[in-house]
Coordinates of C-alpha atoms in Angstrom, one line a residue:
X1 CA 15.7 5.9 -3.6
X2 CA 13.9 7.7 -0.9
X3 CA 10.1 6.9 -0.1
X4 CA 7.9 8.1 2.8
X5 CA 4.4 6.9 3.5
X6 CA 2.2 10.3 3.2
X7 CA -1.3 9.0 3.5
X8 CA -3.6 6.0 3.5
X9 CA -6.8 6.5 1.5
X10 CA -9.9 4.9 2.5
X11 CA -13.5 4.6 1.1
X12 CA -16.2 5.9 3.4
X13 CA -20.0 5.9 3.0
X14 CA -20.3 9.0 5.1
X15 CA -17.5 11.6 4.8
X16 CA -18.9 14.1 7.4
X17 CA -19.2 11.3 9.9
X18 CA -15.9 10.0 9.3
X19 CA -14.6 13.4 9.7
X20 CA -16.2 13.9 13.0
X21 CA -14.8 10.4 14.2
X22 CA -11.1 11.2 13.4
X23 CA -11.7 14.6 14.9
X24 CA -13.3 13.3 18.2
X25 CA -11.1 10.3 18.9
X26 CA -7.7 11.2 17.3
X27 CA -7.7 15.0 17.5
X28 CA -7.5 15.1 13.6
X29 CA -7.9 18.3 11.6
X30 CA -9.6 17.7 8.2
X31 CA -9.1 19.8 5.0
X32 CA -12.3 21.2 3.4
X33 CA -14.2 18.5 1.5
X34 CA -13.7 18.9 -2.5
X35 CA -14.6 17.1 -5.4
X36 CA -12.0 14.6 -7.0
X37 CA -11.6 14.1 -10.8
X38 CA -13.9 11.1 -10.8
X39 CA -16.7 13.1 -9.1
X40 CA -16.6 11.9 -5.6
X41 CA -15.9 14.1 -2.5
X42 CA -12.6 13.8 -0.6
X43 CA -10.6 15.4 2.0
X44 CA -7.4 14.8 4.1
X45 CA -7.5 14.3 8.0
X46 CA -4.2 15.2 9.5
X47 CA -3.4 13.6 12.7
X48 CA -0.3 14.8 14.5
X49 CA 2.7 12.2 14.1
X50 CA 1.0 10.0 11.7
X51 CA 0.5 10.0 7.9
X52 CA -2.7 11.5 6.7
X53 CA -5.8 9.7 6.1
X54 CA -7.8 10.5 2.8
X55 CA -11.2 10.0 3.1
X56 CA -13.1 9.2 -0.1
X57 CA -16.8 9.1 -0.8
X58 CA -18.3 5.9 -1.9
X59 CA -22.0 4.9 -2.2
X60 CA -21.2 1.0 -1.9
X61 CA -17.4 0.5 -0.9
X62 CA -15.5 0.7 2.3
X63 CA -12.1 0.0 3.3
X64 CA -8.5 0.8 2.0
X65 CA -8.4 2.3 -1.6
X66 CA -4.7 3.0 -1.8
X67 CA -1.4 3.9 0.3
X68 CA 0.2 7.4 -1.0
X69 CA 3.9 7.5 -1.0
X70 CA 6.1 10.4 -1.8
X71 CA 9.6 10.3 -3.5
X72 CA 12.1 12.9 -4.6
X73 CA 12.8 11.0 -7.8
X74 CA 9.5 10.2 -9.5
X75 CA 10.7 10.0 -13.1
X76 CA 13.5 7.3 -11.8
X77 CA 11.0 5.5 -9.8
X78 CA 8.6 5.3 -12.9
X79 CA 11.3 4.2 -15.1
X80 CA 12.7 1.4 -12.7
X81 CA 9.1 0.1 -11.8
X82 CA 8.4 -0.4 -15.5
X83 CA 11.8 -2.1 -16.1
X84 CA 11.1 -4.5 -13.2
X85 CA 7.5 -5.3 -14.5
X86 CA 5.3 -3.4 -12.3
X87 CA 1.6 -3.1 -13.1
X88 CA 1.4 0.6 -13.8
X89 CA -2.3 1.7 -13.6
X90 CA -1.9 5.3 -14.7
X91 CA 0.4 8.3 -14.7
X92 CA -0.7 11.8 -13.8
X93 CA 1.2 14.8 -15.4
X94 CA 0.9 18.4 -14.7
X95 CA 0.0 21.1 -17.2
X96 CA 3.5 21.1 -18.7
X97 CA 3.7 17.4 -19.2
X98 CA 5.9 16.6 -16.3
X99 CA 5.3 13.5 -14.5
X100 CA 3.8 14.0 -11.1
X101 CA 2.3 10.7 -9.9
X102 CA 2.1 7.1 -10.8
X103 CA -0.4 4.4 -9.7
X104 CA 0.8 0.8 -9.4
X105 CA -0.9 -2.4 -8.3
X106 CA 0.9 -4.6 -5.7
X107 CA 0.4 -8.4 -5.6
X108 CA -2.7 -8.2 -3.5
X109 CA -4.3 -6.0 -5.9
X110 CA -4.0 -2.7 -3.7
X111 CA -3.3 0.5 -5.5
X112 CA -0.1 2.2 -4.5
X113 CA 0.3 6.0 -5.3
X114 CA 3.7 7.3 -5.7
X115 CA 4.2 11.0 -6.3
X116 CA 6.8 13.8 -6.1
X117 CA 6.5 16.4 -3.2
X118 CA 3.9 19.2 -3.6

């Protein structure tokens, strides 16, 4: 199975200030801010040679929310993780019902997102 770290998602209290920081100090380029399904603002900051940083607005939390991986075999990954006893938090499917993403919890309580390529 092939996995690639794609992004690290972090909570930020001020998404605009965080964007400015990553642009100023790392030469990052932010995508437009959009509302996530849970209603909070988010964007991705791309930094050359590195996985993206996903900024997620939060009124009270800061720090790492999850790590995002891409795999070319999401159905196989989901099946194997379940067989091995992973704690599956949720599965996302597209409009046709095809599995696109799973979220699992690691032993430290951190979320890991594993998805098919876009």
